[in-house]
Structures are given as C-alpha cells and as structure tokens.
Coordinates of C-alpha atoms and ligand atoms in Angstrom, one line a residue:
M1 CA 0.2 -0.3 -0.3
Q2 CA 1.3 3.3 -0.8
P3 CA 1.6 5.8 1.4
K4 CA 0.8 9.7 -0.2
E5 CA 2.7 10.7 -2.5
Q6 CA 5.1 13.5 -0.8
L7 CA 5.9 10.5 2.0
L8 CA 8.0 8.5 -0.4
S9 CA 11.0 10.7 0.6
L10 CA 10.4 10.9 3.6
Q11 CA 12.6 9.0 6.4
P12 CA 11.1 8.8 10.3
Y13 CA 13.1 9.5 12.5
K14 CA 15.7 8.2 13.9
P15 CA 16.3 7.7 17.4
G16 CA 19.5 7.2 19.0
K17 CA 20.5 3.7 20.0
P18 CA 19.4 2.7 23.6
V19 CA 22.4 3.6 26.3
E20 CA 21.2 0.2 27.7
E21 CA 22.2 -1.8 23.5
V22 CA 25.3 0.8 23.6
K23 CA 26.3 -0.6 27.4
R24 CA 25.6 -4.2 25.8
E25 CA 27.5 -3.4 22.5
L26 CA 30.6 -2.3 23.7
G27 CA 31.0 -3.9 27.3
L28 CA 31.1 -0.4 28.7
E29 CA 29.7 -0.1 32.6
K30 CA 28.9 3.8 31.9
I31 CA 27.4 5.9 29.4
I32 CA 27.3 9.3 28.8
K33 CA 24.4 10.9 26.6
L34 CA 25.0 14.6 25.5
A35 CA 23.7 13.8 21.6
S36 CA 19.6 15.2 22.4
N37 CA 20.3 18.4 24.0
E38 CA 19.0 17.6 27.2
N39 CA 19.5 19.0 30.3
P40 CA 22.0 17.4 32.9
Y41 CA 21.1 18.1 35.7
G42 CA 17.6 16.6 35.4
C43 CA 14.2 19.2 35.8
S44 CA 13.0 21.0 39.2
K45 CA 11.8 19.6 42.5
L46 CA 8.8 21.0 42.0
A47 CA 8.2 20.2 38.8
K48 CA 8.6 16.5 39.9
D49 CA 6.2 17.3 43.1
K50 CA 3.4 19.0 40.9
I51 CA 4.0 15.3 39.0
T52 CA 3.6 13.0 42.4
E53 CA 0.3 15.4 43.4
E54 CA -1.4 14.0 39.8
L55 CA -0.5 10.6 39.7
S56 CA -3.7 10.3 41.8
N57 CA -5.6 11.8 38.7
L58 CA -4.4 9.2 35.9
Q59 CA -8.0 8.1 34.9
V60 CA -9.1 11.6 33.7
Y61 CA -8.3 12.5 30.5
P62 CA -6.4 15.6 30.3
D63 CA -8.2 19.6 30.4
G64 CA -7.0 20.1 26.1
Y65 CA -7.0 23.5 26.8
A66 CA -4.9 23.5 29.5
A67 CA -6.5 26.6 31.1
E68 CA -4.3 26.2 34.3
I69 CA -1.1 26.6 32.8
R70 CA -3.2 28.9 30.3
E71 CA -3.3 30.9 32.9
K72 CA -0.3 30.7 34.6
L73 CA 1.9 31.0 31.4
S74 CA 0.4 33.9 30.5
G75 CA 0.6 36.3 33.1
Y76 CA 4.4 34.8 33.2
L77 CA 5.2 35.8 29.9
G78 CA 2.3 39.3 29.6
V79 CA 0.4 37.8 26.6
E80 CA -3.3 36.9 26.2
Q81 CA -4.7 33.6 27.3
E82 CA -5.9 33.3 24.1
Q83 CA -1.9 33.7 22.4
L84 CA -1.3 30.4 23.9
I85 CA -0.9 27.0 22.5
F86 CA 0.0 23.7 23.6
G87 CA 1.7 21.4 21.9
N88 CA 2.9 17.6 22.6
G89 CA 6.6 19.2 22.7
S90 CA 7.3 22.1 20.3
D91 CA 7.4 19.3 17.9
E92 CA 4.1 19.0 17.5
V93 CA 3.7 23.0 17.4
V94 CA 5.6 22.3 14.6
Q95 CA 3.2 20.0 12.8
I96 CA 0.1 21.8 13.8
L97 CA 1.9 25.3 12.1
C98 CA 2.4 23.1 8.5
R99 CA -0.8 21.1 8.7
A100 CA -2.9 24.7 9.3
Y101 CA -0.9 27.2 6.7
L102 CA 0.5 24.7 4.6
S103 CA -0.3 23.2 1.0
P104 CA 0.4 21.9 -2.2
E105 CA -0.2 25.4 -3.5
T106 CA 2.0 27.0 -1.0
N107 CA 5.9 27.7 -0.2
T108 CA 8.0 27.6 3.0
V109 CA 11.6 29.3 3.5
M110 CA 13.2 28.1 6.0
A111 CA 17.6 27.9 6.4
A112 CA 19.8 24.9 5.7
P113 CA 20.9 23.5 8.1
T114 CA 18.5 24.4 10.6
F115 CA 16.3 21.5 12.7
P116 CA 14.9 19.4 10.3
Q117 CA 11.2 19.1 11.7
Y118 CA 10.0 22.1 9.4
R119 CA 11.4 20.5 6.5
H120 CA 9.8 17.4 7.5
N121 CA 6.5 18.2 8.6
A122 CA 6.2 21.1 4.8
V123 CA 7.3 17.9 2.9
I124 CA 4.2 15.7 4.4
E125 CA 1.3 18.9 3.3
G126 CA 3.1 19.0 0.0
A127 CA 4.3 22.5 0.2
E128 CA 7.9 23.8 -2.3
I129 CA 10.0 23.8 0.4
R130 CA 13.3 26.8 -0.1
E131 CA 16.2 25.9 1.6
V132 CA 18.9 29.0 2.0
P133 CA 22.4 27.8 3.0
L134 CA 23.8 29.7 7.0
I135 CA 26.4 31.8 5.8
N136 CA 29.1 30.9 8.9
G137 CA 26.5 29.3 11.2
N138 CA 24.0 32.4 10.8
H139 CA 20.9 32.4 9.0
D140 CA 21.5 34.6 5.4
L141 CA 18.1 36.9 6.3
D142 CA 19.0 39.0 2.8
S143 CA 18.6 35.8 0.8
M144 CA 15.3 34.4 3.1
I145 CA 13.7 37.6 1.9
E146 CA 14.7 36.9 -1.5
E147 CA 12.9 33.5 -1.2
I148 CA 9.4 34.7 -0.4
D149 CA 6.9 35.1 -3.6
H150 CA 3.2 35.5 -3.8
Q151 CA 3.2 31.7 -2.8
T152 CA 5.1 31.7 0.6
K153 CA 3.6 31.2 4.1
I154 CA 5.5 30.5 6.9
V155 CA 9.3 31.6 6.9
W156 CA 11.2 29.4 10.0
L157 CA 13.7 31.1 12.0
C158 CA 15.7 29.2 14.4
N159 CA 16.9 31.3 16.9
P160 CA 19.7 30.0 18.1
N161 CA 19.9 28.1 15.1
N162 CA 20.3 24.2 16.0
P163 CA 22.8 22.5 15.0
T164 CA 25.0 25.6 15.4
G165 CA 24.3 27.3 18.7
N166 CA 24.0 30.6 17.0
Y167 CA 21.9 33.2 17.3
I168 CA 20.1 35.8 15.2
P169 CA 20.6 39.6 17.6
E170 CA 17.8 41.5 17.9
N171 CA 18.4 44.6 15.1
D172 CA 18.6 41.6 12.4
F173 CA 15.6 40.5 13.5
V174 CA 13.6 43.7 13.4
Q175 CA 14.6 44.2 10.3
F176 CA 14.1 41.3 8.9
M177 CA 10.5 41.5 9.9
K178 CA 9.9 45.2 8.8
K179 CA 10.7 43.5 4.8
V180 CA 8.3 40.2 5.7
P181 CA 5.3 41.0 3.8
S182 CA 1.9 41.0 6.5
N183 CA 0.5 37.8 5.4
V184 CA 3.0 35.5 5.8
I185 CA 3.9 33.4 9.1
V186 CA 7.7 33.9 10.7
V187 CA 8.3 31.6 13.2
S188 CA 11.2 32.3 15.7
D189 CA 11.6 29.1 17.0
E190 CA 13.3 29.4 20.8
A191 CA 13.7 25.9 21.9
Y192 CA 17.2 27.6 23.7
F193 CA 15.9 30.6 25.2
E194 CA 16.6 30.0 28.7
Y195 CA 20.2 29.3 27.6
V196 CA 20.8 32.5 26.0
S197 CA 22.7 35.5 28.0
A198 CA 23.5 37.4 24.5
N199 CA 22.3 40.9 25.4
D200 CA 21.0 41.5 21.5
Y201 CA 18.9 38.9 21.8
P202 CA 15.7 39.6 20.6
N203 CA 13.1 39.8 23.4
T204 CA 10.3 39.0 20.7
I205 CA 7.7 39.2 22.6
H206 CA 7.7 42.3 22.7
Y207 CA 7.4 42.5 18.6
L208 CA 4.0 40.5 19.2
K209 CA 1.5 43.4 18.8
N210 CA 3.9 45.2 16.0
Y211 CA 3.9 42.3 13.9
P212 CA 0.5 40.2 13.6
N213 CA 2.1 37.1 11.6
L214 CA 4.9 36.7 14.6
V215 CA 5.0 32.6 16.3
I216 CA 7.6 32.5 19.0
L217 CA 8.2 28.5 20.1
R218 CA 8.8 27.8 23.1
T219 CA 9.6 24.2 24.9
F220 CA 9.6 22.9 28.7
S221 CA 12.2 20.2 27.4
K222 CA 15.5 22.4 27.2
A223 CA 16.1 24.3 30.2
H224 CA 13.2 22.9 32.5
G225 CA 14.7 19.5 31.9
L226 CA 10.9 17.7 31.1
A227 CA 11.7 16.5 27.6
A228 CA 9.9 12.5 29.1
L229 CA 6.4 14.3 29.3
R230 CA 5.9 16.3 25.6
I231 CA 5.0 19.9 26.5
G232 CA 6.1 22.7 24.5
Y233 CA 4.1 25.8 23.3
G234 CA 3.1 28.7 20.2
I235 CA 3.1 32.3 21.3
A236 CA 1.1 34.6 18.4
D237 CA -1.6 36.9 18.0
R238 CA -5.0 35.4 18.7
S239 CA -5.4 35.1 14.6
I240 CA -3.1 32.8 14.3
I241 CA -3.5 30.5 17.0
K242 CA -7.7 30.4 16.3
G243 CA -6.3 29.6 13.0
M244 CA -4.3 26.3 14.0
E245 CA -6.9 25.0 16.7
P246 CA -8.8 23.0 14.8
A247 CA -5.8 21.1 13.3
R248 CA -4.5 20.4 16.9
E249 CA -5.9 17.0 18.8
P250 CA -8.2 16.8 21.6
F251 CA -5.7 15.9 24.6
N252 CA -2.4 16.3 23.3
T253 CA -0.9 17.2 25.8
S254 CA -0.8 15.1 29.2
R255 CA -2.4 15.4 32.6
L256 CA 1.6 15.3 34.0
A257 CA 3.0 17.2 31.2
Q258 CA 0.6 20.2 32.2
A259 CA 1.0 19.8 35.9
A260 CA 5.3 19.2 35.5
A261 CA 5.1 22.1 33.4
I262 CA 3.4 24.5 36.2
G263 CA 5.7 23.7 38.9
A264 CA 8.9 24.0 36.4
L265 CA 7.6 27.7 35.9
E266 CA 7.8 29.0 39.5
D267 CA 10.8 27.7 40.3
E268 CA 13.3 30.3 38.3
G269 CA 16.3 29.2 40.6
F270 CA 16.7 26.3 39.1
I271 CA 16.6 27.1 35.5
N272 CA 19.4 30.3 36.5
E273 CA 21.5 27.6 37.7
C274 CA 21.1 25.5 35.1
K275 CA 22.3 28.3 32.3
Q276 CA 25.3 29.4 34.8
K277 CA 27.0 25.9 35.0
N278 CA 26.0 25.7 31.6
R279 CA 27.6 28.5 29.8
E280 CA 30.9 27.5 32.5
G281 CA 30.7 23.9 30.2
L282 CA 30.9 25.9 27.2
E283 CA 33.7 27.9 28.1
L284 CA 35.2 25.3 28.6
F285 CA 34.9 23.7 25.2
Y286 CA 35.5 27.0 24.1
S287 CA 39.2 27.1 25.4
F288 CA 39.6 24.0 24.8
C289 CA 39.0 24.3 20.8
E290 CA 40.7 27.8 20.5
R291 CA 44.4 25.6 22.5
K292 CA 43.9 22.9 20.1
D293 CA 43.4 25.4 17.0
L294 CA 39.6 23.5 16.3
L295 CA 36.9 25.9 14.4
Y296 CA 33.9 26.2 17.1
Y297 CA 30.6 28.0 16.8
P298 CA 29.9 30.8 19.8
S299 CA 26.6 28.8 20.9
E300 CA 23.6 30.7 22.8
A301 CA 22.3 27.1 23.5
N302 CA 23.3 24.3 25.7
F303 CA 24.7 22.3 22.6
I304 CA 28.5 23.8 20.7
L305 CA 29.4 22.2 16.9
L306 CA 32.4 21.5 16.8
D307 CA 34.8 21.1 13.6
V308 CA 36.9 17.7 14.2
N309 CA 38.8 17.8 11.3
S310 CA 38.0 14.5 10.5
D311 CA 34.7 12.3 9.1
A312 CA 32.9 13.4 11.7
D313 CA 31.5 9.3 11.8
S314 CA 35.3 8.4 12.9
A315 CA 35.1 11.2 15.9
F316 CA 32.1 9.9 17.0
N317 CA 32.7 6.0 17.3
Y318 CA 35.7 7.4 18.7
L319 CA 33.8 9.0 21.5
L320 CA 31.2 6.3 21.8
K321 CA 34.3 3.7 22.5
K322 CA 34.9 5.6 25.1
G323 CA 31.5 5.4 26.8
Y324 CA 30.0 9.2 25.1
I325 CA 27.6 9.7 23.0
V326 CA 27.6 12.8 20.8
R327 CA 26.0 13.9 17.5
S328 CA 27.7 12.9 14.5
G329 CA 27.5 16.5 11.7
S330 CA 27.3 14.1 9.0
A331 CA 23.4 13.8 9.5
L332 CA 23.8 17.3 10.7
G333 CA 25.2 18.7 7.1
F334 CA 28.1 19.1 8.9
P335 CA 30.6 16.2 7.8
T336 CA 33.8 17.1 9.6
M337 CA 32.3 18.7 12.2
I338 CA 30.2 16.7 16.1
R339 CA 27.8 18.1 17.8
I340 CA 28.0 18.0 21.4
T341 CA 25.4 18.6 24.3
I342 CA 27.2 20.2 27.4
G343 CA 27.1 17.9 30.2
E344 CA 28.1 17.9 34.1
E345 CA 31.1 19.3 35.1
E346 CA 32.9 15.7 35.4
H347 CA 31.8 14.5 32.0
N348 CA 32.5 18.0 30.0
K349 CA 36.1 17.2 31.8
E350 CA 36.7 13.8 30.8
I351 CA 34.8 14.5 26.9
I352 CA 37.3 17.1 26.1
G353 CA 40.0 14.8 27.5
H354 CA 39.1 11.8 25.4
L355 CA 38.7 14.6 22.1
E356 CA 42.3 15.8 23.2
A357 CA 43.5 12.3 22.5
Y358 CA 41.5 11.8 19.3
I359 CA 42.5 15.0 17.5
E360 CA 46.2 13.7 18.7
S361 CA 46.0 10.2 17.3
L362 CA 45.0 12.3 13.7
V363 CA 48.2 14.2 14.3
E364 CA 50.3 11.0 14.4
S365 CA 48.6 9.6 12.1
V366 CA 49.3 11.9 9.3
N367 CA 52.8 12.1 10.7
Ligands
PMP401 N1 13.4 23.2 17.8 C1 14.7 22.9 18.4 C2 15.4 24.4 17.2 C3 14.9 21.8 18.6 O1 15.8 21.8 18.6 C4 13.8 21.0 19.7 C5 14.6 20.1 20.3 N2 15.2 19.0 19.5 C6 12.2 21.3 19.6 C7 12.4 22.5 18.4 C8 11.4 20.3 19.5 O2 11.3 20.4 20.8 P1 10.8 19.5 22.0 O3 9.5 18.8 20.9 O4 10.7 18.8 22.5 O5 9.9 20.7 22.6

C-alpha cells in the first residue's frame, strides 16, 4: 500500500541507540549521552512534586485547553491567554502550524542546515521547500527575504539555531520582520531561549503587537528538563492561534506534562543555575577549541558544534567507545563536525580529554 506521494521521499525519525543497548554491545559500564540537548541536571523539584500530586488523576483525560498552565503562562509572559497554543512538545506545534497553513499550492522558506522538523512536516503537507544555506552558521536573512513570493506561507527562524547554536541579534530580526509581507507567518523557534545570554538577543514577545504574523515557539524540554513529558507551546496573535486550533488533537498534552510545566515555571532559581553551569561548560569547550585551533560556533544554546578536522563519524565512533554518545555532523550537514550537548562539569572535562586524545591521534597518523 502506497502512502501519499510526498511521504515516499521521507525517512522516519531515527532515534539514537538506547543507552542500555550501547552498553551491552560495547561492554561499557557507563554511557553518557550528550546527543539530544537534554538538561543534565534533570528538572525542578517543584515539577516533580506536581507530577506526584497528579498521579492520583491518571484515569481522567487531560484538560485539552490546558487552562491552568495557560493562565499561569499568560501571566508569566504577559500575553493574552488566547495567544497561546500547547503541543506535545514544540515538535507538535511545528506539525500543527504546517497542517494548518501549508498545502501543495504554498511554499515555505527556511535555513539549511536547521532543525529538520520544519522541512519534514512541510514535505508531508506537500508544500514547496525553499532552503537558504547558512553563512558561517548564521541565517542568511537577506537571501531568505528574496525567496519569499506570493505563495510563501511560513518562514522559519531557528533562534538560536540547531545545530550551530548561533543566534539572530535583535536588530537583524527587526530589519527582517520589516521586510516580510504581513500575510507571511514568521516562526521564531526559541527552544533554547532560557540558555541565551547575549544582550542583543531579541525579546520577540515585545514584537508580537507590531507583527501579528509572528509565531514564537518555546518548550519545557530543554532548560526545564521535561523532555520525557512532551510539552511545548506557541505564542502568537490570537488570529493565528485560532487558525491552528482545529489542527490540534483534542487531548494533546498530558495531565502530567501540564502539571509539571506549572511547577517548572515556579522555579526560576533552577533555570538560572542550569544556565550558569551551561555557560561555564561552554567556556570549557571554547578554551579547548582555541587551544587546539579547532573551529567552533559560539553557542547561545546548551550544545556546541565543533570541527574535528576529520570524518565526523569516526570521531563519533571514537567517543562512543569511550562511553560518550554525541551527534555526528554527517547527518546534520556538517561532515567534519560533531555536536556535543553541554553536560555536567565532570563529563565535559572527561569528553574534552577524549577529544584531545582523538585530535592528537589524527596528527600522529599524518606524521
Ligand atoms: N526546536 C528546536 C530548535 C529543537 O532543537 C527541538 C528539540 N530537538 C525542538 C524544537 C523540539 O523540542 P520539543 O518537541 O521537545 O519541545
């Protein structure tokens, strides 16, 4: 049985091998996964407490409208409740946007490489994909503007960008918004928002009033450490949210996810601590790269993309044998780079030690 034609060119998402399987295969005691940009410090105790309370209600469907977290988040962000939509991860908000706004008569503009789910969902909807290569890891906003025409429905900005970690500064963002026609949706995917420390990172919420075509995506999966529960959200003008709501499944975020998100929002201290430790981890990687003269992209997220000056897969396999799972750049459009999630200090130091040995082994093999 053939699925619809556009699915024939797509591969299902390939998750990394489960940690237990890798342990067994390689006979390793300890495996550290620094591949999926998860929070190495877990989640807030307040989130866990909310989950425990909610365990007595597992027989009851969740509130599809997610009223409690909606109210809390609208106050927290300073937006109207009708400006929010929740998804089973921000992945699902991407899917809902594509279902609601893309069709075979439309096109959609995005950077390349960027977060692959924009492309994936747009292909399923049969839209034409217009990809604009990054320049030095940054969105080429001028060229993205040139790709927009009367059939363009959505333009995707990934800020900070996955997998490079680069960010779009406020001034560039505003200049871009001014040039985009008002009937084209601009998505600012801010999955790593809580980790950003650059002073000129745009406060996009502030621009929602001027630009009713702006959609902001955020998630509880990264700094809040709730990836397992799957809850993310979109913030936009109420007319865009209204357009998306019919494409959302009735009970798409679980009771546990909604409860945990409420607890997580109450714990700013946890986020600040994770952000601080992440910065320190990034600095460790930066100084290693500078010492070894390795190219890297300065990151505003909780991962770093760095150049191993050799085949990314061989660096990946080397690190795997040492007990570290990272993301090889070969599948991400960077064949000599690897993406490493910033971990706990001990693990950052240990993986840097392994990387150093790997880089030295390359030099020896050349000599
Ligand atoms: N956007 C970006 C840029 C991401 O890196 C991710 C996670 N890999 C997501 C969205 C989706 O995250 P989630 O569905 O867990 O909210």
